[in-house]
Amino acid sequence: MIETIIRLCGWSAILFVFGIFFFVFKEGAPVLWDGLDLVQFFTSAKWAPTDDPPRFGIVGQIVGTLSVTVVSMAIAVPIGLGSAVYLSEFCPKQVRESLKIVIELLAAIPSIVWGFIAMMVLGPLITDLTGADSGVNILNGSLILALMSVPIMVSVGEDALKAVPDSYREAALALGASRWEIVSRVLFPAAKNGLLAAVLLGVGRAIGETMAVSMATGHATGLPKSILSPVQTLTATIAAELGECPQGEPHYRVLFLIGIVLFVIAFVINLTADVVVKGIRGQQHD
Amino acid sequence: MRFFGLRAAVLALAVVTVTFSACNSSKGTANKPGEPASAAPSEPAVETAGIKITGSDTMVNLAAAWQEAYKKNNPDVALQVSGGGSGVGIAALCSGTIDIATSSRPLKDAEREKAKINTGKTPVEFKVGLDALAIYVNKDNPIETISIPELAGIYGEGGTIDKWQDLGVDNKACPSGNIVRYSRQNSSGTYQYFKEAVIGEKGSYKDGAIQQGGSSDVVGAVTKNPCAIGYSGMGYRTPEVKLVPVSKEKGQPGVAPSSETALDGTYPISRPLFLYTLGEPEGNVKAFIDWCMGAEGQAVVEEVGYVANPKK
């Protein structure tokens, strides 16, 4: 009996994923055989869904999402993994406990609050320091996303490092390894999977995050010229326009198509992660 | 949980008291919204006391102000006001889920057809005033006038005006000299109207404008950014921003947005504001619309910052 329930719980995940995909696809798909120009969809950066005739090009949004994600990861990965190493290896015990509490608090801040910080604090700071034309841009969005994903990376990364048996550290010490050598040659290879999972969770958050990013990046259509240009991300486009476009119209359906694109991106990232992790495991067994 | 139960009990008691007092006093005075239906049958005219109003973001302020003012004299009529954009209101009207749609653009023929197919009724139009779309810049910007072709060059696809210098303006407050364009999200009636009036019916916006979710957001952003330009209803002006006079052609003197210039047609970017109902309005809805079109409702239009209909 209990075994059946537990089994059902496990299988339900698959059901949910396919269910979500099915419903998003069902809403978006009719526009595919209703004359949507797929070439324009994937190659044009002109997003003008209420023009006559409407133009649906999502290159601008794809570039927006990718640029914000890449820049935020460039900031967050070193900080996140660095903090994880510090917490698990170098930090005195009392300090670690209080630091962990603060970091968990950081992870609990709602994204709308981050968006508010982006607009009110980071925005003016960026214009003052860089002379950017407006405070809402790729850099602002990336900084906010970095701040949002660091806590997750730290918690998961620290757990991964903690899971490495102490015998590894002791053996390395006995061989005369320095602290840095222990971290880079012993702990990182041993905790590779967990650390990769930490980074990917961060990437997932960066791609999927909507509210804070939409407040920080400024919603500008087209291709950004520099890191200080405003952009529009895939998620922010859906959030800003779905509630206000007539149901069943091409514009509405195309927004669901964007949802499918996001789905595919997430799927590819997870798949890559799986392959990479398997690859690492394979090498270890050789 | 216990606290909630107590509250509900007190509330129920209050409602019962009101019901009894309503029955005792003369009929038709105190039919509060949310009152149990048991009190209603004696007063069929006020039974459907709710009026749902949805639509234009530009007109949300106006509709909310109407709601406030109307409530004072007609406490038994509950108005529900929400925004979302002209398109949202019209779509809701066409499917028959609301009583009044507010819109900052006239109905399209296709939408009239749709309403007729869905509900069997034709939408009826009421012009309740005018909105002059003002061009906002930062108060440190020395610009004195701007023309429609120049605005098209700034906002329109293929337009070549990207720097304040291109307009002959020495905007010292803006170090980069770039014109930072603020626009609205593409479902907004203001976005559509500005495009039609400035860039042209078949035109399109230039990429790279920062899209804001609401009329007051545009004004707020322009207040803080010395490089900025934005468009928004005249009613959203604050003392901290500058409204640029607009001319039809380059070289002509600019016309400042005001009630007078909008009414006599000399201000080039002004548009009518509409209410739409399904078929000729009846009962409460008719009373409300008559009030909006009358002296009191029109005074509210002026108060909120729009232009009232010309007095007959």
PDB file of C-alpha atoms in Angstrom, chain A residues 45-53 55 119-120 124 127 131-136 217-223 225 230 232 237 240-241 243-247 249 251, chain B residues 57 84-85 87-88 91 114 157 174-182 185-188 191-192 195 201-213 224-225 227:
ATOM      1  CA  ALA A  45      15.117  40.729 -33.601  1.00  0.00           C
ATOM      2  CA  LYS A  46      12.008  42.769 -34.420  1.00  0.00           C
ATOM      3  CA  TRP A  47       9.346  42.183 -31.784  1.00  0.00           C
ATOM      4  CA  ALA A  48       6.272  44.219 -32.716  1.00  0.00           C
ATOM      5  CA  PRO A  49       3.282  41.998 -31.945  1.00  0.00           C
ATOM      6  CA  THR A  50       0.669  44.763 -32.108  1.00  0.00           C
ATOM      7  CA  ASP A  51       1.837  46.252 -35.408  1.00  0.00           C
ATOM      8  CA  ASP A  52      -0.136  45.734 -38.564  1.00  0.00           C
ATOM      9  CA  PRO A  53       1.023  43.229 -39.765  1.00  0.00           C
ATOM     10  CA  ARG A  55       6.141  40.872 -36.406  1.00  0.00           C
ATOM     11  CA  MET A 119      15.601  49.955  -9.547  1.00  0.00           C
ATOM     12  CA  MET A 120      16.179  52.095  -6.484  1.00  0.00           C
ATOM     13  CA  PRO A 124      21.360  55.052  -9.802  1.00  0.00           C
ATOM     14  CA  THR A 127      24.508  55.449 -13.868  1.00  0.00           C
ATOM     15  CA  GLY A 131      27.820  57.069 -17.046  1.00  0.00           C
ATOM     16  CA  ALA A 132      25.236  54.719 -18.553  1.00  0.00           C
ATOM     17  CA  ASP A 133      22.192  56.369 -20.092  1.00  0.00           C
ATOM     18  CA  SER A 134      19.791  54.574 -17.820  1.00  0.00           C
ATOM     19  CA  GLY A 135      20.123  52.474 -14.684  1.00  0.00           C
ATOM     20  CA  VAL A 136      18.077  49.576 -16.089  1.00  0.00           C
ATOM     21  CA  THR A 217      16.615  45.239 -17.429  1.00  0.00           C
ATOM     22  CA  GLY A 218      14.195  47.827 -18.810  1.00  0.00           C
ATOM     23  CA  HIS A 219      12.216  45.881 -21.419  1.00  0.00           C
ATOM     24  CA  ALA A 220      13.781  47.257 -24.561  1.00  0.00           C
ATOM     25  CA  THR A 221      13.111  45.397 -27.797  1.00  0.00           C
ATOM     26  CA  GLY A 222      15.888  44.647 -30.266  1.00  0.00           C
ATOM     27  CA  LEU A 223      19.537  43.715 -29.857  1.00  0.00           C
ATOM     28  CA  LYS A 225      24.571  47.371 -28.142  1.00  0.00           C
ATOM     29  CA  PRO A 230      18.508  47.807 -21.730  1.00  0.00           C
ATOM     30  CA  GLN A 232      14.115  42.298 -22.823  1.00  0.00           C
ATOM     31  CA  THR A 237       8.192  39.338 -22.313  1.00  0.00           C
ATOM     32  CA  ALA A 240       4.559  41.810 -19.329  1.00  0.00           C
ATOM     33  CA  GLU A 241       2.354  40.885 -22.248  1.00  0.00           C
ATOM     34  CA  GLY A 243      -2.089  39.348 -19.132  1.00  0.00           C
ATOM     35  CA  GLU A 244      -2.922  42.052 -21.595  1.00  0.00           C
ATOM     36  CA  CYS A 245      -3.277  40.419 -24.958  1.00  0.00           C
ATOM     37  CA  PRO A 246      -6.577  39.042 -26.226  1.00  0.00           C
ATOM     38  CA  GLN A 247      -6.872  35.309 -25.569  1.00  0.00           C
ATOM     39  CA  GLU A 249      -4.988  35.753 -30.841  1.00  0.00           C
ATOM     40  CA  HIS A 251       0.156  37.315 -30.035  1.00  0.00           C
TER      41      HIS A 251
ATOM     42  CA  ASP B  57      -4.850  52.144 -18.333  1.00  0.00           C
ATOM     43  CA  GLY B  84      -5.274  46.343 -18.147  1.00  0.00           C
ATOM     44  CA  GLY B  85      -5.422  48.295 -21.369  1.00  0.00           C
ATOM     45  CA  GLY B  87      -7.779  46.087 -25.708  1.00  0.00           C
ATOM     46  CA  VAL B  88      -8.458  44.107 -22.545  1.00  0.00           C
ATOM     47  CA  ALA B  91     -12.272  42.099 -25.370  1.00  0.00           C
ATOM     48  CA  LYS B 114     -17.208  40.122 -32.590  1.00  0.00           C
ATOM     49  CA  GLU B 157      11.762  52.611 -37.003  1.00  0.00           C
ATOM     50  CA  CYS B 174      23.054  64.632 -20.089  1.00  0.00           C
ATOM     51  CA  PRO B 175      26.775  63.771 -20.408  1.00  0.00           C
ATOM     52  CA  SER B 176      26.433  61.112 -23.121  1.00  0.00           C
ATOM     53  CA  GLY B 177      24.162  63.292 -25.245  1.00  0.00           C
ATOM     54  CA  ASN B 178      22.047  60.242 -26.133  1.00  0.00           C
ATOM     55  CA  ILE B 179      18.289  60.485 -26.243  1.00  0.00           C
ATOM     56  CA  VAL B 180      16.969  57.807 -23.902  1.00  0.00           C
ATOM     57  CA  ARG B 181      13.503  56.850 -25.153  1.00  0.00           C
ATOM     58  CA  TYR B 182      10.807  55.752 -22.737  1.00  0.00           C
ATOM     59  CA  GLN B 185       4.239  48.120 -23.306  1.00  0.00           C
ATOM     60  CA  ASN B 186       2.735  47.115 -26.619  1.00  0.00           C
ATOM     61  CA  SER B 187      -0.780  46.333 -25.390  1.00  0.00           C
ATOM     62  CA  SER B 188      -1.277  49.870 -24.133  1.00  0.00           C
ATOM     63  CA  TYR B 191       1.424  53.024 -27.221  1.00  0.00           C
ATOM     64  CA  GLN B 192      -0.933  52.431 -30.136  1.00  0.00           C
ATOM     65  CA  LYS B 195       2.383  55.302 -32.938  1.00  0.00           C
ATOM     66  CA  GLU B 201      -0.533  53.878 -38.974  1.00  0.00           C
ATOM     67  CA  LYS B 202       1.767  51.469 -40.829  1.00  0.00           C
ATOM     68  CA  GLY B 203       4.916  52.498 -38.985  1.00  0.00           C
ATOM     69  CA  SER B 204       6.695  50.749 -36.170  1.00  0.00           C
ATOM     70  CA  TYR B 205       8.714  51.739 -33.141  1.00  0.00           C
ATOM     71  CA  LYS B 206      12.497  51.840 -33.246  1.00  0.00           C
ATOM     72  CA  ASP B 207      14.134  49.127 -31.126  1.00  0.00           C
ATOM     73  CA  GLY B 208      15.829  49.963 -27.862  1.00  0.00           C
ATOM     74  CA  ALA B 209      13.177  52.086 -26.133  1.00  0.00           C
ATOM     75  CA  ILE B 210      12.664  51.254 -22.467  1.00  0.00           C
ATOM     76  CA  GLN B 211       9.109  50.030 -22.013  1.00  0.00           C
ATOM     77  CA  GLN B 212       7.242  51.077 -18.898  1.00  0.00           C
ATOM     78  CA  GLY B 213       4.162  49.360 -17.540  1.00  0.00           C
ATOM     79  CA  LYS B 224      15.101  60.993 -12.719  1.00  0.00           C
ATOM     80  CA  ASN B 225      16.909  60.767 -16.062  1.00  0.00           C
ATOM     81  CA  CYS B 227      18.741  62.168 -21.018  1.00  0.00           C
TER      82      CYS B 227
END
